[in-house]
Amino acid sequence: MKRSGTADLPLHYGAVPPWLAERMAKLGLAITEVVLMEYGKADWIRRMSDPCWFQSLGAVMGMDWHSSGITTSVLGALKKAINPLSKELGIYICGGKGKHSRQVPNELLAIGEQTGLNAQQLVYCSKLSAKVDNTAIQDGFQLYLHSFIVSNEGEWTVVQQGLNDATGTARRYHWHSQQLQSFVNEPHTAICGLQTGNILNLVDKDAASTRTGIVSLSKESPNYLLPEIQQQLILPSHHDVRAKDVDLKRLGAMLWLTHERKPADFEELLMLEGMGPRTLQSLALVSEVIHGTNSRFKDPARFAFAHGGKDGHPFPVPTSVYDETINTLQQAVQKAKIGQSDKLQAIKKLTELSQKAEVNFIPNNNFEQLIEKERAESWRYGGRTVMGVEKPPSKRSKGVQLRLF
């Protein structure tokens, strides 16, 4: 058993508006179906245990790119969309926030009856992973969300989140069942986060004598633990997306590909001909979430340039573009189910072409101009935030050019 990583996130409050929640569920399901078709259940379970990929998924779904709310909203959207199709997909999502987390044992028992999995063992793993992060690891965060995700083949991941009242941050913990060895002796890949002091870690290998002896404490400094980190994601407190939050070379190459080199210009994307550059921009980022390698999710803020954010950062959610992205993915999935995978392969090709474009690409530094353009044109694409619907500006600036690429 190894915890695959942690993420420290600014604490955000407030509910996801219905117009966004519905779209998140549809897009989350479509992305999941493509991943299952292309890479299988085990890979989807593994991705959910990767904090960087999980954050990127939330950003591409239109949530605030850096907030703790991504955890609750993404898991809620996926549970709503996937569980009615669990028998077909072979994926089950249990638990959630608050009182929903306490339903995990009953949900797992029901799944055991349907699939023949050892439900009691799954319940044990669920409870013990929560105990380790909430009790054996005393880092100042108290769990308030616990989600257990399992396939019908028995592989699972735990995503859970804790709150630190003193710092006003939430910390997300990811577990993966790939190699179960021990919950109480070196079960984690890493314990990492902001260096706020000593951490009491009773499952460290050096605490073996403590576990078997009389009551004593084993304190490990973050400076000792950080060299062992495999995955670490610490997001800033500022709401706006800044150039330093984004890999500009990757973003710029993708924008050049989708806005300058349109689908009609090259045969690899003929299946997507007729789609506007703005929707192609969103689809390219969704494609990367599906097909990108692990190293490409270190800057989750970049994926907010697919569908913006409900708080207006980096720009309002373009609902018409969002809907077209969902429809394109859904159509590709349905066609692939009957053996017509051309459209699905064309979407995959977006990722390959974007990565090729990055090789010798040098971006300009007009990052703020890109955001200004997205905001100025947001009303054209049904832009919305939690504050309302975007309206045409009374004095629109003329000739705002996209000069990042």
mmCIF file of C-alpha atoms in Angstrom:
data_model
loop_
_atom_site.group_PDB
_atom_site.id
_atom_site.type_symbol
_atom_site.label_atom_id
_atom_site.label_comp_id
_atom_site.label_asym_id
_atom_site.label_seq_id
_atom_site.Cartn_x
_atom_site.Cartn_y
_atom_site.Cartn_z
ATOM 1 C CA MET A 1 0.000 0.000 0.000
ATOM 2 C CA LYS A 2 1.436 3.359 -0.955
ATOM 3 C CA ARG A 3 -0.058 6.763 -0.706
ATOM 4 C CA SER A 4 0.563 8.223 -4.116
ATOM 5 C CA GLY A 5 0.701 11.845 -3.034
ATOM 6 C CA THR A 6 -0.847 14.772 -1.232
ATOM 7 C CA ALA A 7 -2.099 18.191 -2.279
ATOM 8 C CA ASP A 8 -2.362 21.320 -0.141
ATOM 9 C CA LEU A 9 -5.178 23.599 -1.299
ATOM 10 C CA PRO A 10 -6.639 26.966 -0.256
ATOM 11 C CA LEU A 11 -9.978 26.444 1.466
ATOM 12 C CA HIS A 12 -12.976 27.616 -0.577
ATOM 13 C CA TYR A 13 -16.602 27.651 0.494
ATOM 14 C CA GLY A 14 -19.844 27.738 -1.491
ATOM 15 C CA ALA A 15 -21.862 25.320 -3.575
ATOM 16 C CA VAL A 16 -21.348 24.523 -7.245
ATOM 17 C CA PRO A 17 -24.183 26.121 -9.249
ATOM 18 C CA PRO A 18 -26.539 23.623 -10.955
ATOM 19 C CA TRP A 19 -25.661 24.804 -14.480
ATOM 20 C CA LEU A 20 -22.016 23.835 -13.846
ATOM 21 C CA ALA A 21 -22.669 20.702 -11.778
ATOM 22 C CA GLU A 22 -24.718 19.163 -14.608
ATOM 23 C CA ARG A 23 -21.991 19.842 -17.147
ATOM 24 C CA MET A 24 -19.278 18.517 -14.828
ATOM 25 C CA ALA A 25 -21.128 15.221 -14.493
ATOM 26 C CA LYS A 26 -21.528 14.853 -18.263
ATOM 27 C CA LEU A 27 -17.926 15.774 -19.079
ATOM 28 C CA GLY A 28 -16.564 13.634 -16.224
ATOM 29 C CA LEU A 29 -18.473 10.620 -17.503
ATOM 30 C CA ALA A 30 -17.337 11.185 -21.092
ATOM 31 C CA ILE A 31 -13.675 11.493 -20.036
ATOM 32 C CA THR A 32 -14.006 8.381 -17.881
ATOM 33 C CA GLU A 33 -15.521 6.357 -20.720
ATOM 34 C CA VAL A 34 -12.718 7.351 -23.095
ATOM 35 C CA VAL A 35 -10.031 6.467 -20.524
ATOM 36 C CA LEU A 36 -11.684 3.091 -19.881
ATOM 37 C CA MET A 37 -11.855 2.361 -23.624
ATOM 38 C CA GLU A 38 -8.296 3.434 -24.347
ATOM 39 C CA TYR A 39 -6.420 2.424 -21.180
ATOM 40 C CA GLY A 40 -8.651 0.261 -18.976
ATOM 41 C CA LYS A 41 -10.025 0.305 -15.434
ATOM 42 C CA ALA A 42 -6.708 -0.153 -13.668
ATOM 43 C CA ASP A 43 -5.291 2.952 -15.329
ATOM 44 C CA TRP A 44 -8.349 5.054 -14.447
ATOM 45 C CA ILE A 45 -8.060 3.964 -10.823
ATOM 46 C CA ARG A 46 -4.363 4.858 -10.878
ATOM 47 C CA ARG A 47 -5.085 8.306 -12.316
ATOM 48 C CA MET A 48 -7.547 9.053 -9.522
ATOM 49 C CA SER A 49 -4.732 8.368 -7.063
ATOM 50 C CA ASP A 50 -2.488 10.983 -8.721
ATOM 51 C CA PRO A 51 -3.035 14.404 -7.068
ATOM 52 C CA CYS A 52 -1.748 16.364 -10.078
ATOM 53 C CA TRP A 53 -3.965 14.534 -12.572
ATOM 54 C CA PHE A 54 -6.955 14.839 -10.240
ATOM 55 C CA GLN A 55 -6.423 18.617 -9.936
ATOM 56 C CA SER A 56 -6.055 18.940 -13.706
ATOM 57 C CA LEU A 57 -9.300 17.016 -14.190
ATOM 58 C CA GLY A 58 -11.095 19.422 -11.862
ATOM 59 C CA ALA A 59 -9.655 22.433 -13.685
ATOM 60 C CA VAL A 60 -10.689 21.181 -17.121
ATOM 61 C CA MET A 61 -14.197 20.633 -15.729
ATOM 62 C CA GLY A 62 -14.530 24.336 -14.892
ATOM 63 C CA MET A 63 -13.894 24.329 -11.149
ATOM 64 C CA ASP A 64 -11.712 26.939 -9.435
ATOM 65 C CA TRP A 65 -8.310 25.696 -10.537
ATOM 66 C CA HIS A 66 -6.581 25.765 -7.138
ATOM 67 C CA SER A 67 -9.306 25.364 -4.541
ATOM 68 C CA SER A 68 -10.196 22.625 -2.085
ATOM 69 C CA GLY A 69 -13.667 22.590 -3.635
ATOM 70 C CA ILE A 70 -12.340 20.602 -6.578
ATOM 71 C CA THR A 71 -12.193 17.504 -4.381
ATOM 72 C CA THR A 72 -15.825 17.551 -3.304
ATOM 73 C CA SER A 73 -17.248 18.702 -6.629
ATOM 74 C CA VAL A 74 -15.263 16.335 -8.871
ATOM 75 C CA LEU A 75 -15.982 13.298 -6.712
ATOM 76 C CA GLY A 76 -19.642 14.296 -6.425
ATOM 77 C CA ALA A 77 -19.987 14.783 -10.189
ATOM 78 C CA LEU A 78 -18.270 11.488 -10.971
ATOM 79 C CA LYS A 79 -20.320 9.586 -8.404
ATOM 80 C CA LYS A 80 -23.560 11.003 -9.797
ATOM 81 C CA ALA A 81 -22.615 10.145 -13.384
ATOM 82 C CA ILE A 82 -20.721 6.870 -12.986
ATOM 83 C CA ASN A 83 -22.636 4.937 -10.329
ATOM 84 C CA PRO A 84 -25.830 4.499 -12.392
ATOM 85 C CA LEU A 85 -23.583 2.847 -15.016
ATOM 86 C CA SER A 86 -21.312 0.985 -12.602
ATOM 87 C CA LYS A 87 -22.344 -2.471 -13.781
ATOM 88 C CA GLU A 88 -21.442 -1.547 -17.360
ATOM 89 C CA LEU A 89 -18.285 0.433 -16.563
ATOM 90 C CA GLY A 90 -16.992 -1.732 -13.718
ATOM 91 C CA ILE A 91 -16.261 1.329 -11.539
ATOM 92 C CA TYR A 92 -17.912 2.197 -8.209
ATOM 93 C CA ILE A 93 -17.554 5.425 -6.185
ATOM 94 C CA CYS A 94 -18.443 5.397 -2.503
ATOM 95 C CA GLY A 95 -18.574 8.017 0.219
ATOM 96 C CA GLY A 96 -18.106 11.742 -0.026
ATOM 97 C CA LYS A 97 -18.213 14.692 2.315
ATOM 98 C CA GLY A 98 -19.454 14.642 5.906
ATOM 99 C CA LYS A 99 -22.299 12.211 6.506
ATOM 100 C CA HIS A 100 -21.743 10.620 3.076
ATOM 101 C CA SER A 101 -18.292 9.446 4.167
ATOM 102 C CA ARG A 102 -19.916 7.333 6.875
ATOM 103 C CA GLN A 103 -21.920 5.435 4.262
ATOM 104 C CA VAL A 104 -18.822 3.846 2.718
ATOM 105 C CA PRO A 105 -19.073 0.520 4.645
ATOM 106 C CA ASN A 106 -22.704 -0.021 3.625
ATOM 107 C CA GLU A 107 -21.978 0.966 0.026
ATOM 108 C CA LEU A 108 -19.035 -1.441 -0.150
ATOM 109 C CA LEU A 109 -21.120 -4.289 1.274
ATOM 110 C CA ALA A 110 -23.677 -3.711 -1.474
ATOM 111 C CA ILE A 111 -20.934 -3.670 -4.114
ATOM 112 C CA GLY A 112 -19.594 -6.939 -2.712
ATOM 113 C CA GLU A 113 -22.985 -8.575 -3.207
ATOM 114 C CA GLN A 114 -23.113 -7.385 -6.829
ATOM 115 C CA THR A 115 -19.546 -8.222 -7.828
ATOM 116 C CA GLY A 116 -18.406 -10.993 -5.497
ATOM 117 C CA LEU A 117 -15.564 -8.840 -4.163
ATOM 118 C CA ASN A 118 -14.461 -9.310 -0.565
ATOM 119 C CA ALA A 119 -16.444 -6.390 0.851
ATOM 120 C CA GLN A 120 -15.255 -6.882 4.425
ATOM 121 C CA GLN A 121 -11.646 -6.509 3.290
ATOM 122 C CA LEU A 122 -12.529 -3.365 1.329
ATOM 123 C CA VAL A 123 -14.289 -1.908 4.381
ATOM 124 C CA TYR A 124 -11.190 -2.675 6.433
ATOM 125 C CA CYS A 125 -8.969 -0.868 3.912
ATOM 126 C CA SER A 126 -11.321 2.115 3.865
ATOM 127 C CA LYS A 127 -11.392 2.479 7.640
ATOM 128 C CA LEU A 128 -7.690 1.924 8.121
ATOM 129 C CA SER A 129 -6.606 4.413 5.447
ATOM 130 C CA ALA A 130 -8.723 7.050 7.209
ATOM 131 C CA LYS A 131 -7.278 6.094 10.599
ATOM 132 C CA VAL A 132 -3.722 6.420 9.332
ATOM 133 C CA ASP A 133 -4.202 9.895 7.847
ATOM 134 C CA ASN A 134 -6.354 11.200 10.677
ATOM 135 C CA THR A 135 -4.683 9.607 13.708
ATOM 136 C CA ALA A 136 -1.379 7.882 13.010
ATOM 137 C CA ILE A 137 -0.287 10.863 10.918
ATOM 138 C CA GLN A 138 -0.805 13.969 13.027
ATOM 139 C CA ASP A 139 -0.119 16.895 10.704
ATOM 140 C CA GLY A 140 -2.824 19.318 11.856
ATOM 141 C CA PHE A 141 -5.482 18.235 9.341
ATOM 142 C CA GLN A 142 -8.723 16.552 10.386
ATOM 143 C CA LEU A 143 -10.528 14.508 7.765
ATOM 144 C CA TYR A 144 -13.983 15.649 6.664
ATOM 145 C CA LEU A 145 -14.197 13.883 3.295
ATOM 146 C CA HIS A 146 -13.544 10.229 2.479
ATOM 147 C CA SER A 147 -14.173 8.628 -0.894
ATOM 148 C CA PHE A 148 -13.428 5.005 -1.748
ATOM 149 C CA ILE A 149 -13.256 4.172 -5.461
ATOM 150 C CA VAL A 150 -13.091 0.524 -6.517
ATOM 151 C CA SER A 151 -13.230 -1.476 -9.727
ATOM 152 C CA ASN A 152 -15.045 -4.781 -10.146
ATOM 153 C CA GLU A 153 -11.586 -6.353 -10.318
ATOM 154 C CA GLY A 154 -10.805 -5.247 -6.768
ATOM 155 C CA GLU A 155 -8.272 -2.466 -7.400
ATOM 156 C CA TRP A 156 -9.085 0.688 -5.474
ATOM 157 C CA THR A 157 -8.030 4.181 -4.575
ATOM 158 C CA VAL A 158 -8.924 6.388 -1.635
ATOM 159 C CA VAL A 159 -9.256 10.152 -1.998
ATOM 160 C CA GLN A 160 -9.775 11.940 1.294
ATOM 161 C CA GLN A 161 -9.409 15.498 2.492
ATOM 162 C CA GLY A 162 -8.639 17.131 5.807
ATOM 163 C CA LEU A 163 -9.094 20.644 7.150
ATOM 164 C CA ASN A 164 -6.607 22.744 9.105
ATOM 165 C CA ASP A 165 -8.510 25.495 10.915
ATOM 166 C CA ALA A 166 -5.336 27.319 11.927
ATOM 167 C CA THR A 167 -4.000 27.815 8.392
ATOM 168 C CA GLY A 168 -7.318 27.882 6.518
ATOM 169 C CA THR A 169 -6.153 25.188 4.110
ATOM 170 C CA ALA A 170 -7.327 21.736 3.139
ATOM 171 C CA ARG A 171 -5.034 18.791 2.451
ATOM 172 C CA ARG A 172 -5.967 16.005 0.097
ATOM 173 C CA TYR A 173 -4.604 12.474 0.516
ATOM 174 C CA HIS A 174 -4.480 9.863 -2.249
ATOM 175 C CA TRP A 175 -4.057 6.111 -1.762
ATOM 176 C CA HIS A 176 -3.644 3.331 -4.305
ATOM 177 C CA SER A 177 -3.922 -0.419 -3.793
ATOM 178 C CA GLN A 178 -1.380 -1.393 -6.438
ATOM 179 C CA GLN A 179 1.053 -3.054 -4.024
ATOM 180 C CA LEU A 180 -0.430 -3.801 -0.621
ATOM 181 C CA GLN A 181 2.275 -4.493 1.948
ATOM 182 C CA SER A 182 1.501 -2.882 5.299
ATOM 183 C CA PHE A 183 -0.666 -0.095 6.657
ATOM 184 C CA VAL A 184 1.522 0.442 9.719
ATOM 185 C CA ASN A 185 5.068 0.238 8.416
ATOM 186 C CA GLU A 186 6.066 2.632 5.633
ATOM 187 C CA PRO A 187 2.658 2.620 3.916
ATOM 188 C CA HIS A 188 3.148 6.010 2.239
ATOM 189 C CA THR A 189 5.077 7.119 -0.762
ATOM 190 C CA ALA A 190 5.341 10.497 0.935
ATOM 191 C CA ILE A 191 4.042 12.715 3.694
ATOM 192 C CA CYS A 192 4.485 16.196 2.368
ATOM 193 C CA GLY A 193 3.054 19.672 2.417
ATOM 194 C CA LEU A 194 3.728 23.092 3.811
ATOM 195 C CA GLN A 195 6.524 23.086 6.370
ATOM 196 C CA THR A 196 4.463 24.115 9.382
ATOM 197 C CA GLY A 197 6.449 22.232 12.020
ATOM 198 C CA ASN A 198 7.101 18.702 13.153
ATOM 199 C CA ILE A 199 4.830 15.870 12.046
ATOM 200 C CA LEU A 200 3.967 12.934 14.303
ATOM 201 C CA ASN A 201 4.287 9.867 12.108
ATOM 202 C CA LEU A 202 3.644 6.605 13.888
ATOM 203 C CA VAL A 203 3.802 4.514 10.720
ATOM 204 C CA ASP A 204 7.334 5.505 9.812
ATOM 205 C CA LYS A 205 9.830 2.653 9.616
ATOM 206 C CA ASP A 206 11.839 4.260 12.426
ATOM 207 C CA ALA A 207 8.792 4.059 14.720
ATOM 208 C CA ALA A 208 8.726 0.248 14.816
ATOM 209 C CA SER A 209 10.008 0.136 18.379
ATOM 210 C CA THR A 210 7.395 2.710 19.368
ATOM 211 C CA ARG A 211 4.570 0.632 17.958
ATOM 212 C CA THR A 212 5.689 -2.447 19.825
ATOM 213 C CA GLY A 213 6.998 -0.780 22.955
ATOM 214 C CA ILE A 214 5.655 1.583 25.561
ATOM 215 C CA VAL A 215 4.021 4.862 24.625
ATOM 216 C CA SER A 216 6.498 7.273 23.030
ATOM 217 C CA LEU A 217 6.564 9.601 20.089
ATOM 218 C CA SER A 218 8.351 9.535 16.767
ATOM 219 C CA LYS A 219 8.719 12.970 15.198
ATOM 220 C CA GLU A 220 9.907 13.383 11.645
ATOM 221 C CA SER A 221 10.725 16.856 10.305
ATOM 222 C CA PRO A 222 9.419 17.765 6.840
ATOM 223 C CA ASN A 223 13.060 18.346 5.864
ATOM 224 C CA TYR A 224 13.667 14.645 6.449
ATOM 225 C CA LEU A 225 10.600 13.560 4.550
ATOM 226 C CA LEU A 226 10.752 15.838 1.504
ATOM 227 C CA PRO A 227 13.613 13.967 -0.257
ATOM 228 C CA GLU A 228 11.342 10.912 -0.378
ATOM 229 C CA ILE A 229 8.464 12.750 -2.060
ATOM 230 C CA GLN A 230 7.078 11.224 -5.235
ATOM 231 C CA GLN A 231 4.172 13.578 -5.803
ATOM 232 C CA GLN A 232 3.677 16.992 -4.232
ATOM 233 C CA LEU A 233 1.176 19.670 -5.174
ATOM 234 C CA ILE A 234 0.955 22.874 -3.135
ATOM 235 C CA LEU A 235 -1.282 25.481 -4.699
ATOM 236 C CA PRO A 236 -1.159 29.231 -3.959
ATOM 237 C CA SER A 237 -3.797 31.259 -2.161
ATOM 238 C CA HIS A 238 -4.352 33.782 -4.997
ATOM 239 C CA HIS A 239 -7.509 33.218 -7.038
ATOM 240 C CA ASP A 240 -6.305 34.676 -10.330
ATOM 241 C CA VAL A 241 -4.256 32.571 -12.720
ATOM 242 C CA ARG A 242 -0.776 34.038 -13.196
ATOM 243 C CA ALA A 243 1.897 33.313 -15.763
ATOM 244 C CA LYS A 244 4.068 31.639 -13.127
ATOM 245 C CA ASP A 245 1.257 29.118 -12.501
ATOM 246 C CA VAL A 246 1.301 27.879 -16.094
ATOM 247 C CA ASP A 247 3.763 26.159 -18.416
ATOM 248 C CA LEU A 248 3.586 28.834 -21.112
ATOM 249 C CA LYS A 249 5.402 26.742 -23.694
ATOM 250 C CA ARG A 250 2.790 23.985 -23.480
ATOM 251 C CA LEU A 251 -0.140 26.385 -23.358
ATOM 252 C CA GLY A 252 1.200 28.540 -26.183
ATOM 253 C CA ALA A 253 1.889 25.576 -28.458
ATOM 254 C CA MET A 254 -1.643 24.272 -27.902
ATOM 255 C CA LEU A 255 -3.158 27.706 -28.664
ATOM 256 C CA TRP A 256 -1.081 28.031 -31.828
ATOM 257 C CA LEU A 257 -2.194 24.591 -32.946
ATOM 258 C CA THR A 258 -5.899 25.152 -32.358
ATOM 259 C CA HIS A 259 -6.206 28.825 -33.393
ATOM 260 C CA GLU A 260 -3.636 29.246 -36.150
ATOM 261 C CA ARG A 261 -3.336 25.785 -37.662
ATOM 262 C CA LYS A 262 -6.987 24.892 -38.097
ATOM 263 C CA PRO A 263 -8.258 21.323 -38.646
ATOM 264 C CA ALA A 264 -8.737 21.828 -42.380
ATOM 265 C CA ASP A 265 -4.996 22.451 -42.709
ATOM 266 C CA PHE A 266 -3.963 18.895 -41.885
ATOM 267 C CA GLU A 267 -5.505 15.530 -42.554
ATOM 268 C CA GLU A 268 -4.991 14.110 -39.047
ATOM 269 C CA LEU A 269 -7.982 16.114 -37.757
ATOM 270 C CA LEU A 270 -10.386 15.879 -40.692
ATOM 271 C CA MET A 271 -12.868 14.106 -38.423
ATOM 272 C CA LEU A 272 -13.152 17.324 -36.423
ATOM 273 C CA GLU A 273 -13.519 19.657 -39.406
ATOM 274 C CA GLY A 274 -16.111 22.359 -38.886
ATOM 275 C CA MET A 275 -15.344 22.822 -35.203
ATOM 276 C CA GLY A 276 -14.378 26.367 -34.255
ATOM 277 C CA PRO A 277 -10.940 27.145 -32.809
ATOM 278 C CA ARG A 278 -12.333 28.044 -29.374
ATOM 279 C CA THR A 279 -13.978 24.645 -28.934
ATOM 280 C CA LEU A 280 -10.905 22.965 -30.382
ATOM 281 C CA GLN A 281 -8.854 24.724 -27.689
ATOM 282 C CA SER A 282 -11.030 23.187 -24.973
ATOM 283 C CA LEU A 283 -11.051 19.783 -26.628
ATOM 284 C CA ALA A 284 -7.248 19.791 -26.898
ATOM 285 C CA LEU A 285 -6.925 20.276 -23.132
ATOM 286 C CA VAL A 286 -9.548 17.612 -22.434
ATOM 287 C CA SER A 287 -7.638 15.312 -24.780
ATOM 288 C CA GLU A 288 -4.463 15.873 -22.792
ATOM 289 C CA VAL A 289 -6.215 15.014 -19.526
ATOM 290 C CA ILE A 290 -7.188 11.725 -21.155
ATOM 291 C CA HIS A 291 -3.989 10.909 -23.024
ATOM 292 C CA GLY A 292 -1.201 12.985 -21.428
ATOM 293 C CA THR A 293 1.641 11.364 -19.507
ATOM 294 C CA ASN A 294 2.127 11.883 -15.775
ATOM 295 C CA SER A 295 4.761 14.593 -16.174
ATOM 296 C CA ARG A 296 2.300 16.884 -17.949
ATOM 297 C CA PHE A 297 0.056 17.590 -14.956
ATOM 298 C CA LYS A 298 2.429 19.634 -12.796
ATOM 299 C CA ASP A 299 0.637 22.881 -13.716
ATOM 300 C CA PRO A 300 -3.103 22.228 -13.244
ATOM 301 C CA ALA A 301 -3.829 25.930 -13.859
ATOM 302 C CA ARG A 302 -3.165 25.373 -17.573
ATOM 303 C CA PHE A 303 -6.248 23.169 -17.811
ATOM 304 C CA ALA A 304 -8.449 26.023 -16.618
ATOM 305 C CA PHE A 305 -8.004 27.444 -20.124
ATOM 306 C CA ALA A 306 -10.410 24.797 -21.368
ATOM 307 C CA HIS A 307 -13.560 25.936 -19.577
ATOM 308 C CA GLY A 308 -12.537 28.749 -17.239
ATOM 309 C CA GLY A 309 -13.722 28.751 -13.643
ATOM 310 C CA LYS A 310 -16.962 29.386 -11.808
ATOM 311 C CA ASP A 311 -15.342 32.260 -9.890
ATOM 312 C CA GLY A 312 -14.307 33.951 -13.137
ATOM 313 C CA HIS A 313 -10.635 32.957 -13.012
ATOM 314 C CA PRO A 314 -8.972 32.845 -15.412
ATOM 315 C CA PHE A 315 -12.235 33.706 -17.201
ATOM 316 C CA PRO A 316 -15.977 32.883 -16.947
ATOM 317 C CA VAL A 317 -17.131 29.396 -17.921
ATOM 318 C CA PRO A 318 -18.006 29.422 -21.664
ATOM 319 C CA THR A 319 -21.115 27.240 -21.421
ATOM 320 C CA SER A 320 -21.719 26.894 -25.171
ATOM 321 C CA VAL A 321 -18.124 25.745 -25.691
ATOM 322 C CA TYR A 322 -18.468 23.420 -22.696
ATOM 323 C CA ASP A 323 -21.609 21.879 -24.203
ATOM 324 C CA GLU A 324 -19.952 21.397 -27.593
ATOM 325 C CA THR A 325 -16.982 19.685 -25.929
ATOM 326 C CA ILE A 326 -19.335 17.324 -24.082
ATOM 327 C CA ASN A 327 -21.321 16.564 -27.243
ATOM 328 C CA THR A 328 -18.171 15.849 -29.247
ATOM 329 C CA LEU A 329 -16.846 13.442 -26.625
ATOM 330 C CA GLN A 330 -20.208 11.745 -26.156
ATOM 331 C CA GLN A 331 -20.627 11.217 -29.909
ATOM 332 C CA ALA A 332 -17.087 9.847 -30.161
ATOM 333 C CA VAL A 333 -17.755 7.410 -27.312
ATOM 334 C CA GLN A 334 -21.030 6.187 -28.788
ATOM 335 C CA LYS A 335 -19.485 5.652 -32.216
ATOM 336 C CA ALA A 336 -16.520 3.823 -30.692
ATOM 337 C CA LYS A 337 -18.933 1.415 -28.981
ATOM 338 C CA ILE A 338 -20.153 0.274 -32.375
ATOM 339 C CA GLY A 339 -16.689 0.008 -33.855
ATOM 340 C CA GLN A 340 -16.374 3.475 -35.391
ATOM 341 C CA SER A 341 -13.382 4.916 -33.550
ATOM 342 C CA ASP A 342 -12.184 7.506 -36.108
ATOM 343 C CA LYS A 343 -13.491 10.475 -34.151
ATOM 344 C CA LEU A 344 -12.037 9.172 -30.883
ATOM 345 C CA GLN A 345 -8.657 8.743 -32.560
ATOM 346 C CA ALA A 346 -8.844 12.268 -33.980
ATOM 347 C CA ILE A 347 -9.336 13.645 -30.460
ATOM 348 C CA LYS A 348 -6.349 11.606 -29.292
ATOM 349 C CA LYS A 349 -4.330 13.046 -32.155
ATOM 350 C CA LEU A 350 -4.783 16.527 -30.696
ATOM 351 C CA THR A 351 -2.529 15.588 -27.792
ATOM 352 C CA GLU A 352 0.145 14.127 -30.070
ATOM 353 C CA LEU A 353 0.159 17.160 -32.388
ATOM 354 C CA SER A 354 0.264 19.611 -29.503
ATOM 355 C CA GLN A 355 3.285 17.859 -28.001
ATOM 356 C CA LYS A 356 5.062 17.881 -31.360
ATOM 357 C CA ALA A 357 4.408 21.613 -31.673
ATOM 358 C CA GLU A 358 6.102 22.225 -28.313
ATOM 359 C CA VAL A 359 9.515 20.955 -29.393
ATOM 360 C CA ASN A 360 10.867 24.205 -30.834
ATOM 361 C CA PHE A 361 8.082 26.500 -29.675
ATOM 362 C CA ILE A 362 8.994 29.813 -28.002
ATOM 363 C CA PRO A 363 5.999 31.616 -26.439
ATOM 364 C CA ASN A 364 5.621 35.367 -26.162
ATOM 365 C CA ASN A 365 5.031 36.868 -22.745
ATOM 366 C CA ASN A 366 1.600 38.403 -23.375
ATOM 367 C CA PHE A 367 -0.134 36.121 -20.903
ATOM 368 C CA GLU A 368 -2.383 38.868 -19.530
ATOM 369 C CA GLN A 369 -3.483 39.716 -23.081
ATOM 370 C CA LEU A 370 -4.670 36.135 -23.540
ATOM 371 C CA ILE A 371 -6.822 36.338 -20.413
ATOM 372 C CA GLU A 372 -8.107 39.766 -21.464
ATOM 373 C CA LYS A 373 -9.217 38.352 -24.805
ATOM 374 C CA GLU A 374 -10.993 35.387 -23.189
ATOM 375 C CA ARG A 375 -12.837 37.683 -20.802
ATOM 376 C CA ALA A 376 -13.748 40.213 -23.489
ATOM 377 C CA GLU A 377 -15.248 37.497 -25.689
ATOM 378 C CA SER A 378 -16.775 35.427 -22.889
ATOM 379 C CA TRP A 379 -20.285 36.709 -23.595
ATOM 380 C CA ARG A 380 -20.086 35.267 -27.109
ATOM 381 C CA TYR A 381 -19.755 31.750 -25.683
ATOM 382 C CA GLY A 382 -22.424 31.934 -22.976
ATOM 383 C CA GLY A 383 -19.938 32.941 -20.260
ATOM 384 C CA ARG A 384 -21.179 32.380 -16.697
ATOM 385 C CA THR A 385 -19.867 32.658 -13.163
ATOM 386 C CA VAL A 386 -21.470 32.231 -9.763
ATOM 387 C CA MET A 387 -22.295 35.935 -10.059
ATOM 388 C CA GLY A 388 -24.396 35.545 -13.203
ATOM 389 C CA VAL A 389 -24.310 35.605 -17.003
ATOM 390 C CA GLU A 390 -21.700 37.667 -18.836
ATOM 391 C CA LYS A 391 -22.997 40.552 -20.943
ATOM 392 C CA PRO A 392 -21.416 42.255 -23.973
ATOM 393 C CA PRO A 393 -19.114 45.048 -22.827
ATOM 394 C CA SER A 394 -20.463 48.499 -23.591
ATOM 395 C CA LYS A 395 -17.166 49.561 -25.152
ATOM 396 C CA ARG A 396 -15.403 46.514 -26.465
ATOM 397 C CA SER A 397 -11.772 46.980 -27.290
ATOM 398 C CA LYS A 398 -11.069 46.444 -30.976
ATOM 399 C CA GLY A 399 -8.554 44.055 -32.375
ATOM 400 C CA VAL A 400 -7.523 42.214 -29.219
ATOM 401 C CA GLN A 401 -5.074 39.686 -30.586
ATOM 402 C CA LEU A 402 -4.001 36.357 -29.160
ATOM 403 C CA ARG A 403 -0.229 36.897 -29.075
ATOM 404 C CA LEU A 404 0.902 34.156 -26.684
ATOM 405 C CA PHE A 405 1.991 31.929 -29.572
#
